[in-house]
């Protein structure tokens, strides 16, 4: 693919936690513009660490990180990266630190230098897009798990990023919230990398799947149709699905 | 975890500008704390009770809060009259109860109750988030405010984590007893809680950094005083002047 279309380009990234075994081992990964990439792999295979390295929250022991055509290495470079790539954390309680919903969504835009009125307007628009209109004055810790997850996504989207890193977004969500999340993700004109353990969710949200094991990206596996167990009323009688 | 039983309501006091309420409660507390004459102190207690009445709070809940503080004051009553030097009122065996000691206790009781009640009436009648926003608008140090708001945000999360740990101990048959094993288990629970809290703090910091945090917080709330606020400020100023004159002009 065209090199100008590369959003994220990782080359030979290694990472070792102090006093631990290597988590990432000469890893390479590319995300192109418009691409929706799924990342699967066993627990502890370094998927979350990889996201933290892309955002500059952890520094690799060796390797090269190129984001939107520029090599990034220092804190100053990563500050620019964080404006253009949004990270959705696994636990919404980590992501939502403001007392009220509006403040949380407006936090990013305000840090990007938007005026208070602009930030408020962007926040209201983002909340509405995620079906959270009317939530702006709610107290964050009183929200349900699903609402918190959608709100986390709102705080990231309000910064109008060019790409997203989604760390197990469907974890612990009920079916309705999951559907809503799938609907929002398919409606976005954004490239993203998505970590999940749920094959169903993956099939509906990504075009390409990478598997990570032992600190490396193994091979590209095409998304594939599959059978799975499910349950519903009167499911024990023979029936057909449409 | 933190309940805010008085935060919502429809009384006049609930509807006042939060900045005005904080300013008044603070000024009032300073004056009461610095006053020494009984007419001023009694008047302050009466005024505090009147304002509690105007806030239309649940009397029983207010009484419970006040009782908590007065439990501590009771200890002062047990100790101070016996240890404070002065003219003896009467003797209890080898000990003598002094007039100055009793008066000091009475002053402390009046002062602390008046201040506690005014804070219940004026500061606990707003949600903590509003308190933070109003403090921000009053230009109090940003670090203090965000310490307050972040604590408020995460105290529930940390409580949940603690409850999870306790449940995990319970389902494995843990029952608190006065044994070394119980103490050890609680020490483990606390240790685990600190570890988790600090890991969480790091993740929250990451989340803030990811959204461009540069040490500044912004407040989006605006408060604009209404006509009622102006009327009330006149009322509050007269209360303050009244207390000041009772203390320093010796009208009574």
Short mmCIF file of C-alpha atoms in Angstrom, two decimals:
data_model
loop_
_atom_site.label_atom_id
_atom_site.label_comp_id
_atom_site.label_asym_id
_atom_site.label_seq_id
_atom_site.Cartn_x
_atom_site.Cartn_y
_atom_site.Cartn_z
CA UNK A 1 0.00 0.00 0.00
CA UNK A 2 0.93 3.63 -0.47
CA UNK A 3 3.31 4.81 2.22
CA UNK A 4 1.51 8.15 2.45
CA UNK A 5 -1.55 6.33 3.69
CA UNK A 6 0.21 4.88 6.70
CA UNK A 7 -1.19 6.12 9.98
CA UNK A 8 0.77 3.85 12.29
CA UNK A 9 3.97 2.13 11.31
CA UNK A 10 5.83 0.13 13.94
CA UNK A 11 9.17 -1.44 13.11
CA UNK A 12 11.00 -3.99 15.25
CA UNK A 13 9.50 -2.80 18.52
CA UNK A 14 10.74 -4.57 21.64
CA UNK A 15 9.61 -3.92 25.16
CA UNK A 16 10.73 -5.43 28.43
CA UNK A 17 9.15 -4.63 31.79
CA UNK A 18 11.85 -3.95 34.37
CA UNK A 19 12.89 -7.28 35.82
CA UNK A 20 10.46 -9.23 33.62
CA UNK A 21 10.38 -11.26 30.46
CA UNK A 22 10.15 -9.45 27.12
CA UNK A 23 6.54 -8.47 26.34
CA UNK A 24 7.10 -7.30 22.78
CA UNK A 25 9.74 -8.89 20.64
CA UNK A 26 10.77 -7.23 17.35
CA UNK A 27 7.16 -6.49 16.56
CA UNK A 28 6.03 -4.84 13.35
CA UNK A 29 2.56 -3.48 12.66
CA UNK A 30 0.97 -1.14 10.10
CA UNK A 31 -2.34 0.64 10.14
CA UNK A 32 -3.39 2.34 6.91
CA UNK A 33 -5.91 5.10 6.44
CA UNK A 34 -9.45 3.76 6.34
CA UNK A 35 -8.42 0.40 7.72
CA UNK A 36 -10.24 -1.32 10.59
CA UNK A 37 -7.90 -3.80 12.17
CA UNK A 38 -8.72 -6.39 14.82
CA UNK A 39 -6.06 -7.54 17.25
CA UNK A 40 -6.53 -10.88 19.00
CA UNK A 41 -4.32 -12.93 21.23
CA UNK A 42 -4.14 -14.61 24.60
CA UNK A 43 -4.15 -12.67 27.87
CA UNK A 44 -0.78 -11.23 28.64
CA UNK A 45 0.39 -11.30 25.04
CA UNK A 46 1.18 -7.58 25.19
CA UNK A 47 -1.78 -6.08 23.31
CA UNK A 48 -2.45 -3.34 25.87
CA UNK A 49 1.28 -2.67 26.18
CA UNK A 50 1.40 -2.18 22.43
CA UNK A 51 -1.32 0.50 22.65
CA UNK A 52 0.53 2.24 25.45
CA UNK A 53 3.67 2.29 23.34
CA UNK A 54 1.85 3.82 20.38
CA UNK A 55 0.51 6.58 22.66
CA UNK A 56 3.92 7.18 24.23
CA UNK A 57 2.80 6.12 27.71
CA UNK A 58 5.55 3.50 27.67
CA UNK A 59 8.82 3.76 25.79
CA UNK A 60 10.02 0.72 23.81
CA UNK A 61 13.44 -0.70 24.61
CA UNK A 62 14.22 -0.61 20.90
CA UNK A 63 12.52 -0.11 17.56
CA UNK A 64 11.04 2.68 15.49
CA UNK A 65 7.60 4.27 15.76
CA UNK A 66 6.26 6.28 12.88
CA UNK A 67 2.91 8.03 13.23
CA UNK A 68 1.33 9.87 10.29
CA UNK A 69 4.60 9.89 8.42
CA UNK A 70 6.79 11.21 11.23
CA UNK A 71 9.15 9.34 13.47
CA UNK A 72 8.24 9.86 17.10
CA UNK A 73 10.54 9.22 20.03
CA UNK A 74 10.33 11.96 22.63
CA UNK A 75 7.56 13.17 24.91
CA UNK A 76 7.17 16.29 22.78
CA UNK A 77 6.52 14.18 19.67
CA UNK A 78 3.97 12.05 21.47
CA UNK A 79 2.02 15.08 22.62
CA UNK A 80 1.25 15.65 18.96
CA UNK A 81 0.35 11.95 18.53
CA UNK A 82 -2.16 12.10 21.37
CA UNK A 83 -4.01 14.91 19.64
CA UNK A 84 -4.51 12.80 16.54
CA UNK A 85 -4.96 9.28 17.90
CA UNK A 86 -7.52 8.43 20.56
CA UNK A 87 -7.12 5.58 23.04
CA UNK A 88 -10.20 3.97 24.58
CA UNK A 89 -9.19 2.40 27.88
CA UNK A 90 -10.32 -1.02 29.03
CA UNK A 91 -11.85 0.31 32.23
CA UNK A 92 -14.15 3.29 31.79
CA UNK A 93 -13.52 4.34 35.39
CA UNK A 94 -9.92 5.05 34.41
CA UNK A 95 -10.96 7.19 31.51
CA UNK A 96 -13.67 9.24 33.19
CA UNK A 97 -12.07 11.34 35.88
CA UNK A 98 -14.24 14.44 35.86
CA UNK A 99 -17.12 14.88 38.25
CA UNK A 100 -19.72 15.60 35.58
CA UNK A 101 -20.32 14.20 32.10
CA UNK A 102 -19.99 17.50 30.25
CA UNK A 103 -16.67 18.35 31.87
CA UNK A 104 -15.30 14.95 30.96
CA UNK A 105 -16.18 15.23 27.29
CA UNK A 106 -15.03 18.86 27.11
CA UNK A 107 -11.68 18.12 28.79
CA UNK A 108 -9.94 17.00 25.59
CA UNK A 109 -11.23 19.80 23.32
CA UNK A 110 -10.29 22.42 25.95
CA UNK A 111 -6.77 21.00 26.11
CA UNK A 112 -6.60 21.25 22.33
CA UNK A 113 -7.08 24.98 22.74
CA UNK A 114 -10.78 25.24 21.90
CA UNK A 115 -12.77 28.00 23.58
CA UNK A 116 -15.25 27.07 26.28
CA UNK A 117 -18.19 27.65 23.96
CA UNK A 118 -16.66 25.58 21.19
CA UNK A 119 -15.78 22.80 23.63
CA UNK A 120 -19.32 22.79 24.97
CA UNK A 121 -20.76 22.64 21.47
CA UNK A 122 -18.46 19.79 20.37
CA UNK A 123 -19.30 17.89 23.57
CA UNK A 124 -23.04 18.23 23.14
CA UNK A 125 -22.77 17.11 19.54
CA UNK A 126 -20.65 14.08 20.48
CA UNK A 127 -22.97 13.09 23.31
CA UNK A 128 -25.93 13.27 20.97
CA UNK A 129 -24.16 11.13 18.38
CA UNK A 130 -23.69 8.41 21.01
CA UNK A 131 -27.28 8.58 22.23
CA UNK A 132 -26.27 10.36 25.44
CA UNK A 133 -28.11 13.63 24.84
CA UNK A 134 -29.41 15.04 28.11
CA UNK A 135 -26.63 13.39 30.14
CA UNK A 136 -24.39 16.46 30.31
CA UNK A 137 -25.09 17.38 33.92
CA UNK A 138 -25.14 13.82 35.28
CA UNK A 139 -22.56 12.81 37.89
CA UNK A 140 -20.13 10.40 36.25
CA UNK A 141 -19.93 7.77 38.97
CA UNK A 142 -23.71 7.32 38.95
CA UNK A 143 -23.80 6.08 35.35
CA UNK A 144 -24.28 2.42 34.42
CA UNK A 145 -21.42 0.37 32.98
CA UNK A 146 -22.75 0.67 29.43
CA UNK A 147 -23.29 4.40 29.73
CA UNK A 148 -19.78 4.82 31.09
CA UNK A 149 -18.32 2.92 28.13
CA UNK A 150 -20.21 5.04 25.58
CA UNK A 151 -19.21 8.17 27.47
CA UNK A 152 -15.54 7.08 27.38
CA UNK A 153 -15.85 6.78 23.62
CA UNK A 154 -17.43 10.25 23.55
CA UNK A 155 -14.48 11.75 25.44
CA UNK A 156 -12.13 10.26 22.85
CA UNK A 157 -14.22 11.20 19.80
CA UNK A 158 -14.67 14.78 21.05
CA UNK A 159 -10.97 15.32 20.31
CA UNK A 160 -11.75 14.57 16.65
CA UNK A 161 -8.91 12.07 16.21
CA UNK A 162 -7.75 10.57 12.94
CA UNK A 163 -7.47 7.06 14.34
CA UNK A 164 -8.62 5.11 17.38
CA UNK A 165 -7.08 2.43 19.55
CA UNK A 166 -9.88 0.47 21.23
CA UNK A 167 -8.88 -1.78 24.13
CA UNK A 168 -11.58 -4.44 24.62
CA UNK A 169 -14.46 -2.03 24.10
CA UNK A 170 -17.15 -4.71 24.29
CA UNK A 171 -15.95 -6.14 27.58
CA UNK A 172 -18.76 -6.58 30.10
CA UNK A 173 -21.39 -4.80 28.00
CA UNK A 174 -24.96 -6.02 27.58
CA UNK A 175 -26.28 -6.85 24.10
CA UNK A 176 -28.01 -3.51 23.57
CA UNK A 177 -24.96 -1.46 24.41
CA UNK A 178 -22.84 -3.75 22.26
CA UNK A 179 -25.19 -3.20 19.30
CA UNK A 180 -25.03 0.54 19.90
CA UNK A 181 -21.23 0.40 19.96
CA UNK A 182 -21.13 -1.59 16.71
CA UNK A 183 -23.50 0.93 15.13
CA UNK A 184 -21.34 3.86 16.24
CA UNK A 185 -18.09 2.23 15.12
CA UNK A 186 -19.49 1.35 11.68
CA UNK A 187 -20.78 4.91 11.29
CA UNK A 188 -17.37 6.44 11.96
CA UNK A 189 -15.13 7.41 9.12
CA UNK A 190 -12.05 6.52 11.15
CA UNK A 191 -9.29 3.97 11.04
CA UNK A 192 -8.87 1.94 14.16
CA UNK A 193 -7.18 -0.99 15.86
CA UNK A 194 -9.51 -2.96 18.09
CA UNK A 195 -8.56 -5.51 20.75
CA UNK A 196 -11.20 -8.02 21.72
CA UNK A 197 -11.69 -11.62 22.73
CA UNK A 198 -15.18 -11.77 21.22
CA UNK A 199 -15.30 -13.32 17.78
CA UNK A 200 -18.85 -12.05 17.16
CA UNK A 201 -17.98 -8.48 17.93
CA UNK A 202 -14.85 -8.73 15.82
CA UNK A 203 -16.72 -10.01 12.78
CA UNK A 204 -19.02 -6.99 12.87
CA UNK A 205 -16.41 -4.30 13.44
CA UNK A 206 -13.17 -5.05 11.58
CA UNK A 207 -11.97 -5.85 8.06
CA UNK A 208 -8.67 -7.51 8.91
CA UNK A 209 -7.52 -9.53 11.91
CA UNK A 210 -4.01 -9.84 13.29
CA UNK A 211 -3.03 -12.39 15.87
CA UNK A 212 -0.50 -11.57 18.53
CA UNK A 213 1.49 -14.18 20.36
CA UNK A 214 4.76 -14.16 22.28
CA UNK A 215 5.26 -10.47 21.63
CA UNK A 216 4.96 -10.73 17.86
CA UNK A 217 2.24 -10.23 15.28
CA UNK A 218 1.93 -13.68 13.74
CA UNK A 219 0.31 -13.55 10.32
CA UNK A 220 -2.59 -11.72 8.82
CA UNK A 221 -5.70 -13.81 9.01
CA UNK A 222 -8.71 -12.82 6.94
CA UNK A 223 -11.96 -12.36 8.81
CA UNK A 224 -13.89 -15.61 8.46
CA UNK A 225 -17.50 -16.71 8.97
CA UNK A 226 -18.02 -19.17 11.78
CA UNK A 227 -20.56 -21.06 13.83
CA UNK A 228 -21.10 -20.48 17.48
CA UNK A 229 -23.39 -21.36 20.33
CA UNK A 230 -26.12 -18.98 21.29
CA UNK A 231 -29.29 -19.03 23.35
CA UNK A 232 -32.82 -17.70 22.98
CA UNK A 233 -36.42 -18.59 23.84
CA UNK A 234 -37.62 -21.95 22.45
CA UNK A 235 -34.10 -22.53 21.17
CA UNK A 236 -34.32 -26.22 21.90
CA UNK A 237 -36.70 -26.86 18.98
CA UNK A 238 -35.35 -27.14 15.44
CA UNK A 239 -35.46 -23.73 13.78
CA UNK A 240 -33.84 -21.58 11.17
CA UNK A 241 -32.04 -18.27 11.37
CA UNK A 242 -32.32 -15.55 8.78
CA UNK B 1 -19.92 5.78 50.52
CA UNK B 2 -20.49 9.52 50.58
CA UNK B 3 -24.15 10.31 50.84
CA UNK B 4 -25.28 13.82 50.27
CA UNK B 5 -28.65 13.78 52.01
CA UNK B 6 -29.04 17.55 52.07
CA UNK B 7 -27.66 18.35 48.61
CA UNK B 8 -30.97 18.48 46.77
CA UNK B 9 -34.04 20.41 47.79
CA UNK B 10 -36.24 23.25 46.75
CA UNK B 11 -35.89 25.62 49.68
CA UNK B 12 -34.76 29.22 49.24
CA UNK B 13 -31.36 28.30 50.58
CA UNK B 14 -30.96 25.47 48.06
CA UNK B 15 -31.64 27.89 45.24
CA UNK B 16 -29.12 30.51 46.31
CA UNK B 17 -25.93 31.17 44.37
CA UNK B 18 -23.41 28.62 45.74
CA UNK B 19 -20.63 31.22 45.79
CA UNK B 20 -22.69 33.43 48.08
CA UNK B 21 -23.40 30.50 50.39
CA UNK B 22 -19.73 29.55 50.67
CA UNK B 23 -18.64 33.13 51.29
CA UNK B 24 -21.28 33.69 53.94
CA UNK B 25 -20.69 30.39 55.75
CA UNK B 26 -16.95 31.09 55.83
CA UNK B 27 -17.25 34.67 57.09
CA UNK B 28 -19.87 33.62 59.64
CA UNK B 29 -17.66 30.78 60.92
CA UNK B 30 -14.70 33.09 61.40
CA UNK B 31 -16.75 35.59 63.33
CA UNK B 32 -18.29 32.91 65.54
CA UNK B 33 -14.92 31.29 66.14
CA UNK B 34 -13.37 34.58 67.18
CA UNK B 35 -16.28 35.74 69.35
CA UNK B 36 -16.15 35.23 73.10
CA UNK B 37 -19.20 36.92 74.58
CA UNK B 38 -22.21 34.79 75.32
CA UNK B 39 -24.84 37.12 73.77
CA UNK B 40 -23.04 36.84 70.42
CA UNK B 41 -22.58 33.07 70.74
CA UNK B 42 -26.20 32.40 71.72
CA UNK B 43 -27.42 34.65 68.94
CA UNK B 44 -25.22 32.74 66.48
CA UNK B 45 -26.61 29.38 67.58
CA UNK B 46 -30.18 30.67 67.23
CA UNK B 47 -29.43 32.09 63.78
CA UNK B 48 -27.87 28.82 62.67
CA UNK B 49 -30.96 26.93 63.82
CA UNK B 50 -33.21 29.43 62.05
CA UNK B 51 -31.25 28.97 58.81
CA UNK B 52 -31.44 25.18 59.15
CA UNK B 53 -35.20 25.65 59.46
CA UNK B 54 -35.25 27.81 56.33
CA UNK B 55 -33.32 25.13 54.41
CA UNK B 56 -36.14 22.71 55.32
CA UNK B 57 -33.81 19.80 56.03
CA UNK B 58 -34.76 16.50 57.58
CA UNK B 59 -34.49 17.29 61.29
CA UNK B 60 -33.62 13.73 62.25
CA UNK B 61 -30.69 13.55 59.84
CA UNK B 62 -29.39 16.93 60.97
CA UNK B 63 -29.66 15.81 64.61
CA UNK B 64 -27.65 12.68 63.88
CA UNK B 65 -24.83 14.70 62.34
CA UNK B 66 -24.82 17.19 65.18
CA UNK B 67 -24.83 14.39 67.75
CA UNK B 68 -21.67 12.97 66.19
CA UNK B 69 -19.71 16.15 66.83
CA UNK B 70 -21.22 16.66 70.26
CA UNK B 71 -19.97 13.24 71.24
CA UNK B 72 -16.47 14.66 70.95
CA UNK B 73 -17.43 17.79 72.82
CA UNK B 74 -18.74 15.63 75.67
CA UNK B 75 -15.18 14.51 76.30
CA UNK B 76 -14.13 18.12 76.68
CA UNK B 77 -16.88 18.56 79.30
CA UNK B 78 -15.47 15.58 81.16
CA UNK B 79 -11.91 16.86 81.17
CA UNK B 80 -11.69 20.64 80.87
CA UNK B 81 -13.69 21.80 83.95
CA UNK B 82 -11.45 19.61 86.11
CA UNK B 83 -8.13 20.59 84.58
CA UNK B 84 -8.56 24.26 83.71
CA UNK B 85 -7.18 26.60 86.35
CA UNK B 86 -9.46 29.19 87.97
CA UNK B 87 -11.94 29.84 90.75
CA UNK B 88 -13.44 26.57 91.98
CA UNK B 89 -17.21 26.22 91.67
CA UNK B 90 -17.48 23.02 93.71
CA UNK B 91 -15.34 20.04 94.64
CA UNK B 92 -15.54 16.41 93.55
CA UNK B 93 -13.40 14.57 96.05
CA UNK B 94 -9.81 15.69 95.47
CA UNK B 95 -10.77 17.43 92.20
CA UNK B 96 -12.31 20.87 91.80
CA UNK B 97 -14.54 22.07 88.98
CA UNK B 98 -13.55 25.59 87.94
CA UNK B 99 -15.83 28.35 86.74
CA UNK B 100 -13.43 29.23 83.89
CA UNK B 101 -13.35 25.61 82.78
CA UNK B 102 -17.13 25.39 82.58
CA UNK B 103 -17.36 28.69 80.70
CA UNK B 104 -14.69 27.56 78.23
CA UNK B 105 -16.60 24.33 77.57
CA UNK B 106 -19.83 26.26 77.09
CA UNK B 107 -18.13 28.56 74.58
CA UNK B 108 -16.62 25.66 72.66
CA UNK B 109 -20.00 23.88 72.55
CA UNK B 110 -21.86 26.95 71.32
CA UNK B 111 -19.23 27.84 68.75
CA UNK B 112 -18.84 24.41 67.27
CA UNK B 113 -22.58 23.79 67.03
CA UNK B 114 -23.24 27.16 65.44
CA UNK B 115 -20.50 26.63 62.87
CA UNK B 116 -21.48 23.03 62.16
CA UNK B 117 -25.12 24.00 61.66
CA UNK B 118 -24.31 26.89 59.33
CA UNK B 119 -22.19 24.56 57.20
CA UNK B 120 -25.02 22.03 57.09
CA UNK B 121 -27.47 24.76 56.12
CA UNK B 122 -25.30 26.50 53.53
CA UNK B 123 -22.57 24.19 52.25
CA UNK B 124 -24.04 20.70 52.46
CA UNK B 125 -27.11 22.00 50.61
CA UNK B 126 -25.22 21.80 47.31
CA UNK B 127 -23.76 18.77 45.53
CA UNK B 128 -20.00 18.35 45.98
CA UNK B 129 -19.43 18.99 42.28
CA UNK B 130 -21.20 22.34 42.60
CA UNK B 131 -19.09 23.10 45.65
CA UNK B 132 -15.98 22.47 43.54
CA UNK B 133 -17.23 24.64 40.70
CA UNK B 134 -18.18 27.46 43.04
CA UNK B 135 -14.77 27.29 44.73
CA UNK B 136 -13.21 27.50 41.29
CA UNK B 137 -15.26 30.61 40.50
CA UNK B 138 -14.20 32.10 43.83
CA UNK B 139 -10.62 31.69 42.58
CA UNK B 140 -9.52 29.28 45.28
CA UNK B 141 -6.32 27.34 44.45
CA UNK B 142 -7.05 24.95 41.57
CA UNK B 143 -4.98 22.14 43.06
CA UNK B 144 -7.12 22.04 46.20
CA UNK B 145 -10.33 21.97 44.19
CA UNK B 146 -9.19 19.17 41.97
CA UNK B 147 -7.95 17.22 44.91
CA UNK B 148 -11.49 17.50 46.26
CA UNK B 149 -13.19 16.61 42.98
CA UNK B 150 -10.88 13.73 42.08
CA UNK B 151 -11.24 12.33 45.59
CA UNK B 152 -14.99 12.55 45.23
CA UNK B 153 -14.83 10.85 41.85
CA UNK B 154 -12.61 7.96 42.96
CA UNK B 155 -13.67 7.33 46.54
CA UNK B 156 -16.60 5.32 45.15
CA UNK B 157 -14.38 3.32 42.84
CA UNK B 158 -11.95 2.53 45.64
CA UNK B 159 -14.85 1.60 47.91
CA UNK B 160 -16.12 -0.82 45.26
CA UNK B 161 -12.68 -2.34 45.06
CA UNK B 162 -12.61 -2.73 48.83
CA UNK B 163 -16.05 -4.35 48.82
CA UNK B 164 -14.86 -6.77 46.15
CA UNK B 165 -11.89 -7.76 48.28
CA UNK B 166 -14.08 -8.23 51.35
CA UNK B 167 -16.51 -10.38 49.36
CA UNK B 168 -13.63 -12.47 48.06
CA UNK B 169 -12.51 -13.03 51.65
CA UNK B 170 -16.06 -13.79 52.81
CA UNK B 171 -16.83 -16.43 50.21
CA UNK B 172 -13.74 -18.23 51.35
CA UNK B 173 -15.14 -18.40 54.84
CA UNK B 174 -13.44 -15.39 56.41
CA UNK B 175 -15.23 -14.15 59.54
CA UNK B 176 -13.66 -11.28 61.48
CA UNK B 177 -12.63 -12.32 64.98
CA UNK B 178 -10.21 -10.91 67.51
CA UNK B 179 -7.36 -13.07 66.32
CA UNK B 180 -3.99 -12.41 64.81
CA UNK B 181 -5.25 -14.06 61.61
CA UNK B 182 -8.07 -11.51 61.32
CA UNK B 183 -5.65 -8.63 61.76
CA UNK B 184 -3.33 -10.12 59.20
CA UNK B 185 -6.18 -10.55 56.72
CA UNK B 186 -7.24 -6.93 57.17
CA UNK B 187 -3.66 -5.83 56.71
CA UNK B 188 -3.55 -7.78 53.43
CA UNK B 189 -6.82 -6.23 52.34
CA UNK B 190 -5.55 -2.73 53.05
CA UNK B 191 -2.25 -3.44 51.35
CA UNK B 192 -4.05 -4.79 48.30
CA UNK B 193 -6.27 -1.73 48.27
CA UNK B 194 -3.26 0.60 48.24
CA UNK B 195 -1.64 -1.37 45.44
CA UNK B 196 -4.80 -1.23 43.36
CA UNK B 197 -5.40 2.43 44.11
CA UNK B 198 -1.91 3.33 43.01
CA UNK B 199 -2.19 1.24 39.83
CA UNK B 200 -5.49 2.98 39.15
CA UNK B 201 -3.94 6.39 39.77
CA UNK B 202 -1.34 5.62 37.13
CA UNK B 203 -3.96 4.55 34.60
CA UNK B 204 -6.04 7.66 35.29
CA UNK B 205 -2.96 9.78 34.78
CA UNK B 206 -2.37 8.03 31.47
CA UNK B 207 -5.93 8.78 30.44
CA UNK B 208 -5.43 12.43 31.30
CA UNK B 209 -2.16 12.60 29.38
CA UNK B 210 -3.83 10.97 26.37
CA UNK B 211 -6.33 13.78 26.30
CA UNK B 212 -3.69 16.46 26.32
CA UNK B 213 -3.60 17.23 30.05
CA UNK B 214 -1.04 19.96 30.73
CA UNK B 215 -1.68 20.62 34.41
CA UNK B 216 -4.69 22.85 33.93
CA UNK B 217 -8.31 22.05 34.61
CA UNK B 218 -11.16 24.00 33.17
CA UNK B 219 -14.49 24.79 34.73
CA UNK B 220 -17.49 25.12 32.44
CA UNK B 221 -20.06 26.12 35.05
CA UNK B 222 -21.32 29.67 35.20
CA UNK B 223 -23.16 31.18 38.11
CA UNK B 224 -25.11 34.37 37.78
CA UNK B 225 -26.66 36.00 40.84
CA UNK B 226 -30.39 36.62 40.72
CA UNK B 227 -32.48 39.24 42.51
CA UNK B 228 -33.13 36.79 45.36
CA UNK B 229 -29.37 36.42 45.77
CA UNK B 230 -29.00 40.17 46.21
CA UNK B 231 -31.80 40.28 48.78
CA UNK B 232 -30.21 37.40 50.65
CA UNK B 233 -26.78 39.01 50.60
CA UNK B 234 -28.28 42.07 52.29
CA UNK B 235 -29.80 39.75 54.90
CA UNK B 236 -26.46 37.96 55.38
CA UNK B 237 -24.54 41.22 55.73
CA UNK B 238 -26.94 42.36 58.41
CA UNK B 239 -26.50 39.04 60.25
CA UNK B 240 -22.73 39.51 60.16
CA UNK B 241 -22.94 43.13 61.31
CA UNK B 242 -25.36 42.11 64.06
CA UNK B 243 -22.99 39.44 65.38
CA UNK B 244 -20.03 41.81 65.19
CA UNK B 245 -21.83 44.48 67.18
CA UNK B 246 -22.97 41.96 69.80
CA UNK B 247 -19.37 40.92 70.27
CA UNK B 248 -17.51 44.18 70.12
CA UNK B 249 -19.89 47.03 71.01
CA UNK B 250 -21.31 45.37 74.13
CA UNK B 251 -24.86 46.51 73.44
CA UNK B 252 -26.12 43.74 75.73
#
